[in-house]
Short mmCIF file of C-alpha atoms and ligand atoms in Angstrom, two decimals:
data_model
loop_
_atom_site.label_atom_id
_atom_site.label_comp_id
_atom_site.label_asym_id
_atom_site.label_seq_id
_atom_site.Cartn_x
_atom_site.Cartn_y
_atom_site.Cartn_z
CA UNK A 1 62.45 82.55 -60.57
CA UNK A 2 62.13 82.39 -56.86
CA UNK A 3 59.75 82.75 -54.00
CA UNK A 4 61.25 86.22 -53.60
CA UNK A 5 61.57 87.13 -57.26
CA UNK A 6 58.86 89.76 -56.82
CA UNK A 7 61.47 91.70 -54.83
CA UNK A 8 63.69 91.88 -57.92
CA UNK A 9 61.09 92.53 -60.57
CA UNK A 10 58.02 94.75 -60.34
CA UNK A 11 54.62 93.14 -60.75
CA UNK A 12 54.00 92.75 -64.44
CA UNK A 13 57.64 91.94 -65.23
CA UNK A 14 56.88 88.31 -64.66
CA UNK A 15 57.00 85.85 -67.54
CA UNK A 16 55.36 83.00 -65.62
CA UNK A 17 53.95 82.68 -62.15
CA UNK A 18 52.57 79.93 -59.95
CA UNK A 19 50.73 80.08 -56.66
CA UNK A 20 50.04 77.03 -54.54
CA UNK A 21 51.05 74.84 -57.47
CA UNK A 22 50.41 71.26 -56.48
CA UNK A 23 50.76 68.23 -58.70
CA UNK A 24 50.01 64.70 -57.58
CA UNK A 25 50.36 61.65 -59.80
CA UNK A 26 48.14 58.66 -59.09
CA UNK A 27 45.90 58.34 -56.08
CA UNK A 28 45.57 56.56 -52.78
CA UNK A 29 48.60 54.78 -51.37
CA UNK A 30 50.55 54.97 -54.62
CA UNK A 31 50.04 58.73 -55.07
CA UNK A 32 53.21 60.76 -55.66
CA UNK A 33 53.26 64.40 -54.65
CA UNK A 34 55.51 65.77 -57.41
CA UNK A 35 54.91 69.42 -56.49
CA UNK A 36 53.75 70.54 -53.08
CA UNK A 37 52.15 74.01 -53.03
CA UNK A 38 54.90 75.81 -54.93
CA UNK A 39 54.91 79.61 -55.26
CA UNK A 40 57.25 80.93 -57.96
CA UNK A 41 57.71 84.00 -60.11
CA UNK A 42 59.78 83.68 -63.26
CA UNK A 43 61.18 87.17 -63.79
CA UNK A 44 61.02 88.42 -67.36
CA UNK A 45 64.33 88.82 -69.19
CA UNK A 46 66.29 86.57 -66.87
CA UNK A 47 67.95 83.19 -67.17
CA UNK A 48 66.80 80.88 -64.40
CA UNK A 49 68.17 77.41 -63.71
CA UNK A 50 66.19 74.79 -61.80
CA UNK A 51 68.23 72.19 -59.95
CA UNK A 52 67.53 69.46 -57.47
CA UNK A 53 67.75 65.74 -56.83
CA UNK A 54 66.32 63.28 -59.30
CA UNK A 55 62.57 63.08 -58.72
CA UNK A 56 62.40 66.43 -56.91
CA UNK A 57 59.85 67.78 -59.38
CA UNK A 58 61.95 69.86 -61.79
CA UNK A 59 60.41 68.58 -65.02
CA UNK A 60 56.94 68.59 -63.52
CA UNK A 61 57.37 72.23 -62.50
CA UNK A 62 58.48 73.13 -65.99
CA UNK A 63 55.62 71.24 -67.63
CA UNK A 64 53.03 72.85 -65.34
CA UNK A 65 54.46 76.36 -65.86
CA UNK A 66 54.42 75.81 -69.60
CA UNK A 67 50.83 74.58 -69.58
CA UNK A 68 51.87 71.16 -70.86
CA UNK A 69 50.55 69.39 -67.80
CA UNK A 70 47.42 69.95 -65.74
CA UNK A 71 47.75 70.90 -62.09
CA UNK A 72 46.08 69.17 -59.14
CA UNK A 73 45.65 72.47 -57.28
CA UNK A 74 46.84 76.05 -57.48
CA UNK A 75 47.13 78.59 -60.27
CA UNK A 76 49.60 79.25 -63.08
CA UNK A 77 49.97 82.34 -65.25
CA UNK A 78 51.91 82.85 -68.45
CA UNK A 79 52.51 86.59 -68.50
CA UNK A 80 49.23 88.09 -67.32
CA UNK A 81 47.11 85.20 -68.56
CA UNK A 82 46.00 82.59 -66.09
CA UNK A 83 46.40 79.28 -67.90
CA UNK A 84 44.90 77.02 -65.26
CA UNK A 85 41.36 76.50 -66.46
CA UNK A 86 42.07 77.76 -69.96
CA UNK A 87 40.54 75.72 -72.76
CA UNK A 88 42.97 73.50 -74.68
CA UNK A 89 42.60 75.51 -77.87
CA UNK A 90 43.42 78.82 -76.20
CA UNK A 91 46.27 77.21 -74.30
CA UNK A 92 47.73 75.78 -77.50
CA UNK A 93 47.61 79.19 -79.15
CA UNK A 94 49.21 80.88 -76.15
CA UNK A 95 52.02 78.32 -76.04
CA UNK A 96 52.56 78.55 -79.77
CA UNK A 97 52.81 82.34 -79.73
CA UNK A 98 54.87 82.85 -76.61
CA UNK A 99 56.79 79.75 -75.62
CA UNK A 100 59.69 77.71 -77.00
CA UNK A 101 60.54 74.25 -75.70
CA UNK A 102 63.71 72.21 -75.55
CA UNK A 103 63.06 68.86 -73.97
CA UNK A 104 65.11 65.74 -73.21
CA UNK A 105 63.01 63.82 -75.70
CA UNK A 106 63.48 66.00 -78.73
CA UNK A 107 59.96 65.54 -80.12
CA UNK A 108 61.22 65.82 -83.67
CA UNK A 109 58.91 64.68 -86.47
CA UNK A 110 60.63 61.65 -88.07
CA UNK A 111 59.30 62.25 -91.58
CA UNK A 112 60.46 65.87 -91.76
CA UNK A 113 63.97 67.11 -92.48
CA UNK A 114 65.95 69.02 -89.88
CA UNK A 115 65.14 72.29 -91.65
CA UNK A 116 61.42 71.46 -91.73
CA UNK A 117 61.46 70.47 -88.06
CA UNK A 118 63.12 73.77 -87.14
CA UNK A 119 60.49 75.93 -88.82
CA UNK A 120 57.50 73.66 -88.09
CA UNK A 121 56.03 75.71 -85.19
CA UNK A 122 56.18 78.86 -87.30
CA UNK A 123 54.74 77.05 -90.33
CA UNK A 124 51.81 75.87 -88.21
CA UNK A 125 51.31 79.38 -86.87
CA UNK A 126 51.48 80.79 -90.41
CA UNK A 127 54.43 82.99 -89.48
CA UNK A 128 57.47 83.69 -91.62
CA UNK A 129 60.81 83.16 -89.95
CA UNK A 130 63.27 86.03 -89.57
CA UNK A 131 65.76 84.66 -92.11
CA UNK A 132 68.83 86.37 -90.66
CA UNK A 133 68.12 85.08 -87.18
CA UNK A 134 67.34 81.62 -88.52
CA UNK A 135 70.63 81.50 -90.43
CA UNK A 136 72.49 82.63 -87.31
CA UNK A 137 70.86 79.95 -85.16
CA UNK A 138 71.59 77.25 -87.75
CA UNK A 139 75.25 78.25 -88.08
CA UNK A 140 75.82 78.66 -84.36
CA UNK A 141 74.44 75.20 -83.75
CA UNK A 142 76.53 73.70 -86.55
CA UNK A 143 73.53 72.40 -88.47
CA UNK A 144 74.28 73.91 -91.87
CA UNK A 145 75.27 70.58 -93.49
CA UNK A 146 72.55 68.59 -91.76
CA UNK A 147 69.48 70.55 -92.82
CA UNK A 148 68.26 67.99 -95.36
CA UNK A 149 68.69 65.03 -93.02
CA UNK A 150 65.81 63.34 -91.23
CA UNK A 151 66.06 62.79 -87.44
CA UNK A 152 66.96 59.08 -87.85
CA UNK A 153 69.99 60.15 -89.91
CA UNK A 154 71.25 62.42 -87.13
CA UNK A 155 73.18 61.62 -83.96
CA UNK A 156 71.55 62.24 -80.57
CA UNK A 157 73.56 65.42 -80.18
CA UNK A 158 72.54 66.65 -83.61
CA UNK A 159 68.89 65.91 -82.87
CA UNK A 160 69.29 67.92 -79.67
CA UNK A 161 70.67 70.83 -81.69
CA UNK A 162 67.74 70.68 -84.10
CA UNK A 163 65.36 70.79 -81.12
CA UNK A 164 67.34 73.73 -79.78
CA UNK A 165 67.16 75.56 -83.12
CA UNK A 166 63.40 74.90 -83.29
CA UNK A 167 62.91 76.44 -79.82
CA UNK A 168 64.94 79.53 -80.72
CA UNK A 169 63.82 80.04 -84.31
CA UNK A 170 60.69 82.06 -83.60
CA UNK A 171 62.38 84.07 -80.81
CA UNK A 172 59.71 83.20 -78.24
CA UNK A 173 59.33 85.38 -75.14
CA UNK A 174 59.83 82.42 -72.87
CA UNK A 175 62.02 79.35 -73.44
CA UNK A 176 61.70 76.24 -71.29
CA UNK A 177 64.72 73.98 -71.61
CA UNK A 178 64.89 70.58 -69.91
CA UNK A 179 68.53 69.40 -69.75
CA UNK A 180 69.34 71.12 -73.06
CA UNK A 181 73.03 70.18 -72.87
CA UNK A 182 72.42 66.64 -71.62
CA UNK A 183 73.24 64.85 -74.89
CA UNK A 184 75.84 67.24 -76.22
CA UNK A 185 79.63 67.15 -76.10
CA UNK A 186 81.06 69.92 -73.96
CA UNK A 187 81.78 72.25 -76.88
CA UNK A 188 78.28 71.99 -78.34
CA UNK A 189 76.85 72.24 -74.80
CA UNK A 190 78.71 75.50 -74.22
CA UNK A 191 77.43 76.84 -77.52
CA UNK A 192 73.84 76.07 -76.57
CA UNK A 193 74.34 77.79 -73.22
CA UNK A 194 75.87 80.79 -74.95
CA UNK A 195 72.86 80.96 -77.27
CA UNK A 196 70.46 80.83 -74.34
CA UNK A 197 72.52 83.50 -72.53
CA UNK A 198 72.49 85.65 -75.67
CA UNK A 199 68.73 85.17 -76.05
CA UNK A 200 68.33 86.74 -72.60
CA UNK A 201 71.01 89.45 -72.84
CA UNK A 202 70.57 90.50 -76.45
CA UNK A 203 66.94 89.73 -77.18
CA UNK A 204 65.33 90.15 -73.77
CA UNK A 205 63.93 86.61 -73.84
CA UNK A 206 63.28 84.66 -70.67
CA UNK A 207 64.87 81.26 -70.15
CA UNK A 208 64.03 78.59 -67.60
CA UNK A 209 66.42 75.63 -67.72
CA UNK A 210 66.39 72.39 -65.79
CA UNK A 211 69.88 71.00 -65.33
CA UNK A 212 71.92 68.65 -63.17
CA UNK A 213 75.15 70.31 -64.23
CA UNK A 214 76.56 73.06 -61.96
CA UNK A 215 78.66 74.28 -64.90
CA UNK A 216 75.52 74.80 -66.98
CA UNK A 217 73.70 76.41 -64.04
CA UNK A 218 76.58 78.90 -63.74
CA UNK A 219 75.43 80.46 -67.03
CA UNK A 220 72.14 81.48 -65.41
CA UNK A 221 71.27 84.56 -63.32
CA UNK A 222 69.48 82.61 -60.64
CA UNK A 223 69.42 78.99 -59.53
CA UNK A 224 66.33 77.67 -57.80
CA UNK A 225 66.76 74.45 -55.84
CA UNK A 226 63.90 71.97 -55.57
CA UNK A 227 63.66 69.08 -53.12
CA UNK A 228 60.67 66.83 -52.54
CA UNK A 229 58.41 69.01 -54.68
CA UNK A 230 59.24 72.24 -52.83
CA UNK A 231 61.53 75.18 -53.52
CA UNK A 232 64.09 74.97 -50.77
CA UNK A 233 66.72 77.51 -51.81
CA UNK A 234 67.80 80.01 -54.45
CA UNK A 235 71.16 81.46 -55.49
CA UNK A 236 71.79 84.69 -57.40
CA UNK A 237 74.79 85.03 -59.74
CA UNK A 238 75.80 81.38 -59.33
CA UNK A 239 79.24 79.98 -59.96
CA UNK A 240 79.78 76.29 -60.64
CA UNK A 241 81.75 75.98 -57.39
CA UNK A 242 79.01 77.62 -55.29
CA UNK A 243 76.30 75.51 -56.88
CA UNK A 244 78.29 72.34 -56.32
CA UNK A 245 78.88 73.29 -52.71
CA UNK A 246 75.15 73.96 -52.20
CA UNK A 247 74.27 70.60 -53.77
CA UNK A 248 76.70 68.84 -51.44
CA UNK A 249 75.14 70.65 -48.49
CA UNK A 250 71.75 69.26 -49.52
CA UNK A 251 73.26 65.81 -49.81
CA UNK A 252 74.79 66.05 -46.36
CA UNK A 253 71.64 67.43 -44.71
CA UNK A 254 69.56 64.74 -46.41
CA UNK A 255 71.96 62.10 -45.10
CA UNK A 256 71.45 63.46 -41.61
CA UNK A 257 67.67 63.42 -41.91
CA UNK A 258 66.39 60.03 -40.72
CA UNK A 259 63.78 58.38 -42.86
CA UNK A 260 64.72 60.08 -46.12
CA UNK A 261 66.05 58.28 -49.12
CA UNK A 262 69.61 59.45 -49.21
CA UNK A 263 70.91 57.22 -51.98
CA UNK A 264 73.43 59.35 -53.84
CA UNK A 265 71.86 58.74 -57.26
CA UNK A 266 68.40 59.65 -56.06
CA UNK A 267 69.69 63.03 -54.97
CA UNK A 268 70.84 63.85 -58.47
CA UNK A 269 74.44 64.47 -57.50
CA UNK A 270 75.91 61.40 -59.03
CA UNK A 271 79.55 61.80 -60.05
CA UNK A 272 78.90 62.42 -63.72
CA UNK A 273 76.49 65.23 -62.86
CA UNK A 274 78.74 67.11 -60.47
CA UNK A 275 81.99 66.66 -62.31
CA UNK A 276 80.77 67.95 -65.65
N1 LIG B 1 53.57 60.60 -65.34
C1 LIG B 1 53.92 60.31 -64.08
N2 LIG B 1 53.27 59.37 -63.39
C2 LIG B 1 53.59 59.08 -62.11
N3 LIG B 1 54.58 59.68 -61.42
C3 LIG B 1 55.28 60.63 -62.08
C4 LIG B 1 55.00 60.98 -63.43
N4 LIG B 1 55.86 61.97 -63.80
C5 LIG B 1 56.65 62.19 -62.73
N5 LIG B 1 56.30 61.39 -61.69
C6 LIG B 1 56.91 61.39 -60.34
O1 LIG B 1 56.89 62.71 -59.86
C7 LIG B 1 58.10 63.01 -59.17
C8 LIG B 1 58.77 64.22 -59.82
O2 LIG B 1 59.18 63.85 -61.13
P1 LIG B 1 59.98 64.83 -62.08
O3 LIG B 1 60.19 64.12 -63.38
O4 LIG B 1 59.32 66.15 -62.11
O5 LIG B 1 61.37 64.97 -61.29
P2 LIG B 1 62.74 65.57 -61.80
O6 LIG B 1 63.28 66.38 -60.66
O7 LIG B 1 62.57 66.27 -63.10
O8 LIG B 1 63.61 64.26 -61.97
P3 LIG B 1 64.87 63.92 -62.92
O9 LIG B 1 65.98 64.82 -62.48
O10 LIG B 1 65.16 62.49 -62.61
O11 LIG B 1 64.46 64.15 -64.35
C9 LIG B 1 58.94 61.75 -59.22
O12 LIG B 1 58.75 61.04 -58.02
C10 LIG B 1 58.37 60.99 -60.40
O13 LIG B 1 58.54 59.60 -60.24
#
């Protein structure tokens, strides 16, 4: 995903696209401009990471691209379908058929078992899971002996893995992942990243992942950097070191810009984030 992604992928090879995407929360003096006229193309069959300071608009961008949030101005497409202006029913169907989600809040149904949560989107859609793929996902995520447990009986990390399995189970074209490794220990986090990488390399799926972790971003093909609701930079074939260096550059330039909030935490490069 980038403002220049069209240079890498021909028109039509775009999984999601936004033009002039603007999102404001509230109105008047308290209005927050979360996204400010963003143009992006999410190239099909690639793994894109979205990074940026806390509050820069990463989650909002993901929600708007996924059709989970309305936009204040601009247009969004999923594949060739413009979703801005689509009726809720059509939008729900489109999301159900094409998109998988992994969010910070796992959105698991408390009364269902892990196994039932994993297959719920397919059950709703009346689709049968590919059993071999499902078994592979369950084993890779280490959920085999937790399938009969309800979310309250699972640790945060295990709930995250169930949410991850649910997003992957139906092999959606496009996976949106918001901090998918945030609650996992490093081994489980690496496994999730390997699964996402494999989904792109082996299955041709498209992944968009929000992360604060340069190590996680290094698993992607392209890192897009957001600041103040705008795309300010992009990096192909990232390494953790290069991403970290770029984040520090942003921190330094923000410190040198009078009038901006340069508190280290607000810029999303707190020590835990960069040292992961
Ligand atoms: N529902 C909302 N109501 C009002 N303001 C909101 C709402 N959601 C987000 N915002 C504001 O919009 C801006 C962008 O938020 P967003 O959550 O997209 O940032 P982010 O980069 O994902 O942050 P973080 O890294 O902390 O998760 C922030 O200033 C945030 O406070």
